[in-house]
Amino acid sequence: MNLLKIIKFDLSNDFKNMSFIFAYLITPIILLAGISFLTQSYYDSSLFSSIDYYGITMSVFLCSMMCDLSLNSFTVDTVKPVNIRVIYSPTKKTNIFLSKILSGFIYGIIMLLIFTLFEHFILNVNLGGANVFFVLAINIAFIFFSCTLGCLLGCVIHNGNIASKTSSFLFSIFAALGGVFFPVYEFGKTFSKFSHLSPETPVIKCIFSIIYDNDLSSFLGVISFLIIASIILIILCKITFKPEEYI
Amino acid sequence: MNVLRICKNNFLRATKRKEIFVLSFILIPALIALLFFILNKPASPKPIAFVTSSDVEMPKIENVDIEKINEEPNYSDLILKKYSAIVKQNDDGSFNIKTILSKDFKNFLDSYLNNKGDINLNDYKDNKRGTGTNCIGFISVFILSLSFFLMDLCNEDKSCGAFRRILTSRTSARGYLSAQCLFNFLLLFIPSCLTVLVLHGIFDVNIGLPLTSFIFILFLLCALSSMLSLALSSLIDDPVSYLSSSLSLGILLLLFSGALIPFNNDNGLFDTVTNVLPFKTLLTLSQNVENGNSIFMYNGMLIYIVLFIVCLYFIGTAITKKKSSFGTY
């Protein structure tokens, strides 16, 4: 099948590029180590330490960075000749952008699993014990959502430079508002109302309530929201995608 | 003259790429105004949740809100800092305190509510930085990121061959790079300076420091950012990898200088290593000025920062000249 061939090709390109490993795996690890070291005096480490907080939020941040990956495999200049060949081959229009989403999704899952294993065995972050599979499920759904959002940005904004700058800026704002770098209520109740704008807020809140309150009530709600939103974004991609714009 | 001509060329290029003007003249002022608005609010500690169904009142603590609720909130509310502590009264009249914040805070609450220990109310103070220094810390993130975006124009020139053509003309490599730095600096300094002037002069917002000191520190910050972006762009030629690696490096530098999260000088080795960073010196300088001293009392710090700026400029130009003499361009 054409779709599987293109996915295999995209994945092999992603794995060959060493700078992706630096950007999507090493950067969250360094941020996690740095920020949790700097904030360790704010928390009482016997009950809950800063590495427990930033371990969770940095894994959500890693999932959100997959948006950049699927966007770059679309629009960056080095893949332009490849894209031209794919567009002129007898491939369905849908398969072109779907392969970017799925290859970004598979790459994201592998990065997330490596990061989670690193956190669990080396940093001893509290990942919820038996509930760790629910946490992983939410993170995986969030990876899928970010990949579809990245793809939609690529379909709407045809210029690669502007699209990648927009997506990195947008996701930094989402991360700052959503509670990745500091807790949501840090600046007071008024400012925390802006956190509703970010898609990362419900994910982070749900993961903390699963791990620390053993409360699975919001799990189904958050996962169905992420999957339905991803399906809507894929439909929007199908409507807005025009292969001729990428030549 | 050629320096000014190259600067003018950059401005003309920027008019075709509207995102440059949008980022400098709309986004940076908006973010600075938002920062002053958020950070000027009095920093009160998060409310304490007092769980009781009866009419019992918890003793009042100065500057701390106490919310009376019927049901015990979730542990995750403590993690998200919705409440700084959950207090319940036991049958024998003592208070049971649950908090994840530092031991000092717990001991303070314990001593205040249960009369254990001799901690005075006034001894417990958060080690907060002043408004002005906090603003400079957060502004430095935006200014540094914007300077990397603007220096991207230089890398584009290198990748499309325009730099090679400029080298064959009468303009030297150093002249071209000075023009890029000047363009970078102007687009960073002018919008931020105007915003601060308008906020302080017209809207009377409290900026923490005296106006001239704030503008001078902003001047040093913009100069430092543009020289750092010059030095990094001379090391990394490819535009795409330059942007992503310089942004990550810049954020890490600012993080370890204490721009985003203030940290105490507890750990000797860590502080010795981070004291090298010029951003940390800049923030220490601004905190000292905010405490009421004149900026010219700290000539050592000023000289250190200016020296760093000059060194970065020479490093950037030397690396580019060496690369062009090897024929990279």
XYZ file of C-alpha atoms in Angstrom:
576
model
C 0.000 0.000 0.000
C 1.229 3.461 -0.842
C 0.438 4.872 2.566
C 2.634 2.347 4.374
C 5.493 2.976 1.954
C 5.390 6.724 2.510
C 5.132 6.265 6.292
C 8.165 3.964 6.253
C 10.092 6.497 4.185
C 9.166 9.432 6.448
C 10.056 7.467 9.573
C 13.464 6.478 8.213
C 14.135 10.155 7.408
C 13.159 11.159 10.942
C 15.432 8.565 12.520
C 18.387 9.504 10.346
C 18.203 13.133 11.461
C 20.260 13.411 14.655
C 19.159 16.970 15.417
C 15.621 15.674 16.056
C 16.901 13.549 18.923
C 18.594 16.629 20.369
C 15.540 18.833 19.931
C 12.814 16.392 20.989
C 14.506 14.218 23.596
C 17.596 15.918 24.997
C 15.998 19.374 25.342
C 13.103 18.193 27.584
C 15.587 16.175 29.656
C 17.848 19.192 30.138
C 14.883 21.462 30.887
C 13.555 18.914 33.379
C 16.903 18.607 35.146
C 17.517 22.367 35.118
C 14.135 23.641 36.253
C 13.602 20.960 38.903
C 17.078 21.652 40.318
C 16.383 25.375 40.506
C 12.963 25.000 42.132
C 13.746 22.215 44.579
C 13.820 24.620 47.531
C 10.183 25.580 46.932
C 8.878 22.081 47.654
C 9.135 19.742 50.616
C 10.996 16.837 49.087
C 9.759 14.130 51.435
C 6.152 14.479 50.266
C 6.402 15.868 46.764
C 9.444 17.246 45.035
C 9.892 19.528 42.070
C 11.061 16.639 39.895
C 7.674 14.948 40.379
C 5.920 18.047 39.052
C 8.262 18.805 36.176
C 8.611 15.135 35.232
C 4.934 15.051 34.294
C 4.766 18.481 32.675
C 7.913 17.944 30.622
C 6.516 14.707 29.178
C 3.401 16.653 28.110
C 5.715 19.313 26.645
C 7.568 16.606 24.695
C 4.237 15.413 23.283
C 3.336 18.934 22.206
C 6.676 19.320 20.370
C 5.646 16.611 17.915
C 3.639 19.363 16.207
C 6.936 20.794 14.936
C 7.998 17.396 13.625
C 4.951 16.762 11.442
C 5.037 20.369 10.252
C 8.710 20.192 9.282
C 8.278 16.972 7.347
C 5.711 18.865 5.292
C 7.197 22.200 4.555
C 10.948 22.288 5.106
C 12.932 23.009 1.942
C 15.061 19.868 1.972
C 12.043 17.625 1.416
C 10.657 19.745 -1.431
C 11.980 17.562 -4.296
C 10.724 14.484 -2.460
C 7.309 16.045 -2.014
C 7.153 16.895 -5.723
C 7.776 13.241 -6.650
C 5.136 12.036 -4.191
C 2.569 14.579 -5.392
C 2.989 13.561 -9.027
C 2.871 9.855 -8.260
C -0.477 7.993 -8.282
C -1.081 8.561 -4.591
C -4.335 9.676 -3.082
C -4.290 13.254 -1.805
C -5.279 12.064 1.674
C -2.342 9.689 1.955
C 0.172 12.512 1.568
C -0.709 14.411 4.723
C -1.944 11.337 6.608
C 1.492 9.754 6.272
C 3.109 12.828 7.850
C 0.673 12.662 10.780
C 1.162 8.927 11.310
C 4.955 9.002 10.982
C 5.114 11.886 13.493
C 2.771 9.920 15.763
C 4.900 6.763 15.703
C 8.122 8.758 16.240
C 6.468 10.633 19.113
C 5.409 7.402 20.818
C 8.963 6.063 20.656
C 10.392 9.309 22.093
C 7.745 9.338 24.822
C 8.508 5.736 25.827
C 12.260 6.438 26.022
C 11.593 9.568 28.104
C 9.174 7.719 30.426
C 11.617 4.855 30.981
C 14.373 7.399 31.727
C 12.110 9.172 34.218
C 10.987 6.011 35.939
C 14.268 4.150 36.279
C 16.791 6.946 36.601
C 14.927 9.885 38.123
C 12.324 7.902 40.139
C 9.494 10.221 39.197
C 6.128 9.179 40.573
C 4.179 8.054 37.505
C 1.169 6.609 39.293
C 2.159 3.014 39.946
C -0.552 0.831 38.448
C -2.196 3.832 36.770
C 0.823 4.529 34.573
C -0.954 3.042 31.517
C -3.728 5.620 31.813
C -1.105 8.384 31.976
C 0.640 6.975 28.902
C -2.685 6.686 27.064
C -3.448 10.367 27.618
C 0.047 11.365 26.500
C -0.263 9.238 23.342
C -3.632 10.817 22.507
C -2.031 14.235 23.015
C 0.795 13.328 20.601
C -1.825 12.474 17.965
C -3.603 15.775 18.574
C -0.352 17.784 18.247
C 0.600 16.001 15.019
C -2.788 16.774 13.457
C -2.548 20.395 14.595
C 0.944 20.687 13.084
C -0.328 19.219 9.845
C -3.245 21.655 9.728
C -0.862 24.581 10.246
C 1.204 23.255 7.344
C -1.874 22.973 5.119
C -3.062 26.479 5.925
C 0.295 28.319 5.955
C 2.238 27.269 2.882
C 5.513 29.045 3.626
C 7.712 26.701 5.685
C 9.554 29.395 7.632
C 6.471 31.281 8.753
C 4.635 28.048 9.601
C 7.416 26.678 11.807
C 7.872 30.029 13.580
C 4.113 30.289 14.158
C 3.842 26.760 15.504
C 6.811 27.050 17.869
C 5.549 30.399 19.139
C 1.981 29.092 19.541
C 3.034 26.003 21.428
C 5.364 27.970 23.707
C 2.415 30.189 24.669
C 0.212 27.101 25.191
C 2.923 25.532 27.347
C 3.400 28.649 29.464
C -0.349 29.081 29.994
C -1.035 25.406 30.473
C 1.134 24.856 33.509
C 4.269 23.315 31.989
C 6.795 25.792 33.400
C 4.945 26.943 36.497
C 1.749 25.760 38.206
C -1.492 27.085 36.757
C -2.538 29.084 39.832
C 0.929 30.576 40.435
C -0.082 34.113 39.452
C -3.508 34.114 41.036
C -7.035 33.179 40.025
C -7.406 35.945 37.378
C -4.409 34.860 35.390
C -5.301 31.193 35.718
C -8.447 31.886 33.667
C -6.159 32.246 30.623
C -5.130 28.631 31.134
C -8.458 27.567 29.599
C -7.062 28.677 26.222
C -4.364 26.045 26.268
C -4.990 22.389 25.296
C -2.322 21.298 27.760
C -4.252 22.403 30.853
C -6.891 19.633 30.890
C -4.211 17.050 30.083
C -1.949 18.112 32.959
C -4.848 18.428 35.422
C -6.172 15.004 34.435
C -2.761 13.332 34.800
C -2.209 14.831 38.267
C -5.660 13.758 39.431
C -5.020 10.204 38.141
C -1.663 9.918 39.884
C -2.293 11.693 43.182
C -6.055 11.426 43.733
C -6.601 8.014 42.057
C -9.467 9.765 40.298
C -10.202 8.366 36.826
C -13.400 10.347 36.274
C -11.899 12.898 33.898
C -9.871 10.330 31.936
C -12.608 9.374 29.447
C -13.592 13.008 28.956
C -10.069 14.186 28.149
C -9.253 11.258 25.844
C -12.498 11.578 23.883
C -11.966 15.354 23.579
C -8.455 14.806 22.175
C -9.545 12.084 19.716
C -12.623 13.982 18.478
C -10.597 17.185 18.083
C -7.931 15.265 16.109
C -10.582 13.797 13.778
C -12.036 17.271 13.175
C -8.540 18.609 12.425
C -7.902 15.757 9.940
C -11.156 16.616 8.144
C -10.080 20.278 8.032
C -6.687 19.189 6.624
C -8.459 17.244 3.889
C -10.505 20.306 2.960
C -7.607 22.777 2.958
C -4.805 20.636 1.532
C -3.740 21.656 -1.985
C -0.741 19.720 -3.369
C 0.021 22.385 -5.983
C 0.998 24.908 -3.273
C 4.057 22.872 -2.222
C 5.821 22.878 -5.561
C 28.370 54.725 4.894
C 28.189 51.165 3.666
C 27.119 50.097 7.125
C 24.113 52.417 6.931
C 23.336 51.238 3.391
C 23.239 47.600 4.513
C 21.032 48.604 7.457
C 18.649 50.360 5.043
C 18.626 47.249 2.851
C 17.651 45.162 5.864
C 14.782 47.526 6.642
C 13.568 47.247 3.050
C 13.759 43.448 3.270
C 11.849 43.584 6.510
C 8.983 45.512 4.868
C 8.477 42.523 2.553
C 8.448 40.146 5.518
C 5.814 41.646 7.687
C 6.334 39.207 10.527
C 9.526 41.037 11.547
C 7.697 44.308 12.172
C 4.764 42.507 13.779
C 7.101 40.744 16.211
C 9.138 43.852 17.082
C 6.601 46.627 17.130
C 3.412 44.861 18.152
C 4.267 41.711 20.026
C 7.157 42.924 22.195
C 5.349 46.063 23.455
C 2.191 44.018 24.097
C 4.133 41.391 26.053
C 6.021 44.034 28.058
C 2.768 45.805 28.948
C 1.171 42.487 29.934
C 4.196 41.603 32.088
C 4.067 44.888 33.992
C 0.327 44.438 34.478
C 0.735 40.920 35.905
C 3.840 41.504 38.009
C 2.645 44.778 39.536
C -0.084 43.008 41.476
C 0.891 42.503 45.124
C 2.354 39.040 45.422
C 0.165 37.516 48.067
C 0.647 33.880 48.997
C -1.923 31.440 47.687
C -5.022 31.008 49.837
C -5.157 28.439 52.577
C -8.111 26.087 52.519
C -9.739 25.658 55.923
C -11.952 22.578 55.930
C -14.801 22.803 58.374
C -18.547 22.383 58.404
C -19.143 24.317 61.581
C -18.766 28.020 62.305
C -15.273 27.699 63.758
C -12.919 30.429 62.558
C -9.221 29.899 61.870
C -6.951 32.552 63.405
C -6.248 35.247 60.815
C -2.767 35.503 59.294
C -1.517 38.799 57.908
C -1.674 39.052 54.089
C -2.944 35.494 53.662
C -6.451 34.682 52.438
C -8.246 31.928 54.227
C -11.015 30.158 52.333
C -13.539 28.232 54.308
C -14.785 25.148 52.449
C -16.921 22.193 53.450
C -15.243 19.353 51.602
C -11.557 18.557 51.614
C -10.056 19.553 48.242
C -8.035 17.095 46.164
C -4.304 16.635 46.652
C -3.811 17.743 43.051
C -5.169 21.199 44.005
C -2.119 21.583 46.250
C 0.146 20.540 43.364
C -1.418 23.055 40.989
C -0.978 25.677 43.735
C -4.664 26.473 43.960
C -4.198 26.357 47.724
C -0.917 26.666 49.570
C -2.087 24.475 52.477
C -5.115 22.495 53.660
C -5.898 22.990 57.339
C -8.333 20.873 59.368
C -9.094 21.201 63.022
C -8.691 18.058 65.122
C -10.954 17.068 68.005
C -8.466 18.267 70.585
C -8.358 21.786 69.123
C -5.006 21.532 67.349
C -4.766 22.058 63.621
C -3.730 19.421 61.102
C -1.743 21.037 58.275
C -1.195 19.444 54.870
C 1.128 21.234 52.474
C 3.698 20.373 49.810
C 5.549 23.688 50.036
C 8.879 24.094 51.825
C 9.436 22.950 55.421
C 9.906 26.594 56.477
C 6.344 27.387 55.458
C 4.983 24.343 57.277
C 6.938 25.181 60.434
C 5.672 28.754 60.269
C 2.045 27.636 60.033
C 2.586 25.021 62.724
C 4.106 27.507 65.131
C 1.432 30.082 64.405
C -1.578 27.792 64.697
C -0.423 25.211 67.206
C 1.880 27.500 69.207
C 4.895 25.293 68.698
C 8.328 26.855 68.313
C 9.372 30.460 68.429
C 9.068 31.509 64.815
C 8.041 35.134 64.635
C 5.387 36.171 62.100
C 7.691 38.739 60.570
C 10.548 36.291 60.125
C 8.725 34.377 57.443
C 9.153 36.326 54.266
C 9.376 34.954 50.770
C 12.666 35.793 49.166
C 11.023 37.736 46.378
C 12.744 39.840 43.779
C 11.557 43.346 43.004
C 9.054 44.075 40.220
C 11.603 45.722 37.937
C 14.096 42.851 38.117
C 11.369 40.277 37.530
C 10.229 42.213 34.458
C 13.768 42.444 33.124
C 14.141 38.698 33.633
C 11.038 37.877 31.615
C 11.652 40.584 29.000
C 15.128 39.135 28.375
C 13.483 35.902 27.140
C 11.491 37.766 24.488
C 14.344 40.045 23.514
C 16.829 37.184 23.183
C 14.398 35.098 21.078
C 13.627 38.074 18.850
C 17.334 38.809 18.340
C 17.818 35.220 17.119
C 14.918 35.634 14.680
C 16.362 38.899 13.374
C 19.885 37.512 12.928
C 18.286 34.852 10.715
C 18.447 37.469 7.916
C 22.243 37.257 8.068
C 22.180 33.457 7.754
C 19.777 33.704 4.831
C 22.274 35.968 3.087
C 24.986 33.388 3.670
C 22.903 30.520 2.317
C 21.657 32.286 -0.834
C 25.032 33.750 -1.844
C 24.375 37.416 -1.093
C 27.117 37.390 1.543
C 29.623 36.178 -1.045
C 28.687 39.078 -3.319
C 28.990 41.561 -0.440
C 32.472 40.215 0.412
C 33.653 40.887 -3.140
C 32.553 44.521 -2.848
C 34.307 47.294 -0.946
C 32.425 46.469 2.277
C 34.452 44.303 4.621
C 32.970 41.325 6.463
C 33.285 43.272 9.711
C 31.345 46.206 8.228
C 28.543 43.905 7.070
C 28.295 42.175 10.444
C 28.322 45.546 12.260
C 25.405 46.605 10.072
C 23.503 43.428 10.979
C 24.180 44.017 14.687
C 23.057 47.640 14.412
C 19.819 46.612 12.686
C 19.253 43.916 15.293
C 19.915 46.294 18.184
C 17.688 49.068 16.821
C 14.739 46.745 16.281
C 15.137 45.397 19.822
C 15.848 48.600 21.729
C 13.507 51.137 20.129
C 10.147 49.330 20.662
C 10.976 48.195 24.201
C 12.336 51.610 25.208
C 9.284 53.403 23.783
C 6.940 50.988 25.574
C 8.615 51.585 28.923
C 8.554 55.368 28.373
C 4.855 55.302 27.496
C 3.954 52.985 30.387
C 5.874 55.040 32.921
C 5.179 58.512 31.538
C 1.552 58.295 30.456
C 0.050 55.394 32.381
C 2.198 55.881 35.501
C 2.957 52.178 35.899
C 5.415 51.257 38.630
C 8.538 49.938 36.926
C 10.460 49.315 40.139
C 13.667 51.071 39.140
C 14.361 54.710 38.279
C 13.536 55.337 34.621
C 17.068 56.170 33.427
C 18.549 53.086 35.133
C 15.866 50.874 33.592
C 16.543 52.263 30.106
C 20.294 51.842 30.603
C 19.875 48.217 31.696
C 17.555 47.631 28.712
C 20.260 49.118 26.460
C 22.838 46.683 27.869
C 20.406 43.781 27.531
C 19.639 44.531 23.863
C 23.342 44.969 23.063
C 24.194 41.682 24.807
C 21.424 39.796 22.972
C 22.420 41.083 19.544
C 26.107 40.262 20.108
C 25.237 36.775 21.372
C 23.087 36.140 18.304
C 25.952 37.394 16.105
C 28.421 35.024 17.750
C 26.036 32.041 17.406
C 25.190 32.848 13.783
C 28.872 32.903 12.895
C 29.202 29.387 14.372
C 26.093 27.863 12.775
C 25.499 28.729 9.125
C 22.390 26.769 8.215
C 19.307 28.956 8.966
C 17.000 26.164 10.177
C 19.393 24.513 12.613
C 20.653 27.949 13.746
C 17.189 28.989 14.878
C 16.287 25.824 16.742
C 19.643 25.313 18.465
C 20.142 28.979 19.360
C 16.637 29.238 20.855
C 17.212 26.184 23.073
C 20.671 27.415 24.071
C 19.370 30.910 24.805
C 16.539 29.633 27.002
C 18.947 27.386 28.921
C 21.372 30.304 29.438
C 18.584 32.475 30.785
C 17.296 29.670 32.972
C 20.649 29.161 34.634
C 21.118 32.908 35.058
C 17.969 33.031 37.141
C 15.950 35.162 34.715
C 12.822 33.022 34.883
C 13.068 31.419 38.288
C 14.927 33.312 41.000
C 17.142 31.071 43.063
C 19.112 31.607 46.254
C 22.861 31.565 46.462
C 23.032 28.326 48.419
C 25.070 25.953 46.349
C 28.702 27.115 46.080
C 29.866 25.310 42.941
C 26.674 25.994 40.992
C 26.857 29.696 41.836
C 30.523 29.936 40.879
C 29.759 28.437 37.491
C 26.649 30.529 36.817
C 28.315 33.756 37.962
C 30.203 33.703 34.664
C 26.954 34.308 32.779
C 26.510 38.008 31.929
C 22.722 37.823 32.241
C 23.086 36.882 35.895
C 25.354 39.897 36.462
C 22.764 42.102 34.747
C 19.956 40.810 36.977
C 22.065 41.198 40.137
C 22.863 44.761 39.055
C 19.211 45.579 38.506
C 18.217 44.060 41.879
C 20.877 46.176 43.597
C 19.625 49.322 41.864
C 16.073 48.425 42.860
C 17.200 48.181 46.476
C 17.963 51.872 46.278
C 21.589 52.197 45.244
C 22.906 54.195 42.322
C 23.846 52.270 39.208
C 27.339 53.769 39.116
C 28.233 52.191 42.455
C 28.619 48.886 40.630
C 31.273 49.806 38.099
C 32.785 46.328 38.251
C 29.571 44.686 37.021
C 29.113 47.303 34.295
C 32.662 46.790 33.049
C 32.149 42.993 33.060
C 29.005 43.253 30.936
C 30.542 45.728 28.477
C 33.622 43.514 28.198
C 31.412 40.522 27.385
C 29.612 42.533 24.692
C 32.896 43.576 23.081
C 34.360 40.053 23.299
C 31.283 38.472 21.699
C 31.475 40.996 18.853
C 35.128 40.208 18.189
C 34.551 36.448 18.459
C 31.668 36.634 15.966
C 33.552 38.727 13.429
C 36.789 36.724 13.806
C 35.033 33.383 13.197
C 33.231 34.729 10.124
C 36.450 36.204 8.709
C 38.289 32.933 9.272
C 35.517 30.963 7.569
C 35.454 33.337 4.599
C 39.246 33.091 4.259
C 38.844 29.273 4.119
C 36.333 29.759 1.307
C 33.199 28.506 3.114
C 31.080 31.203 1.496
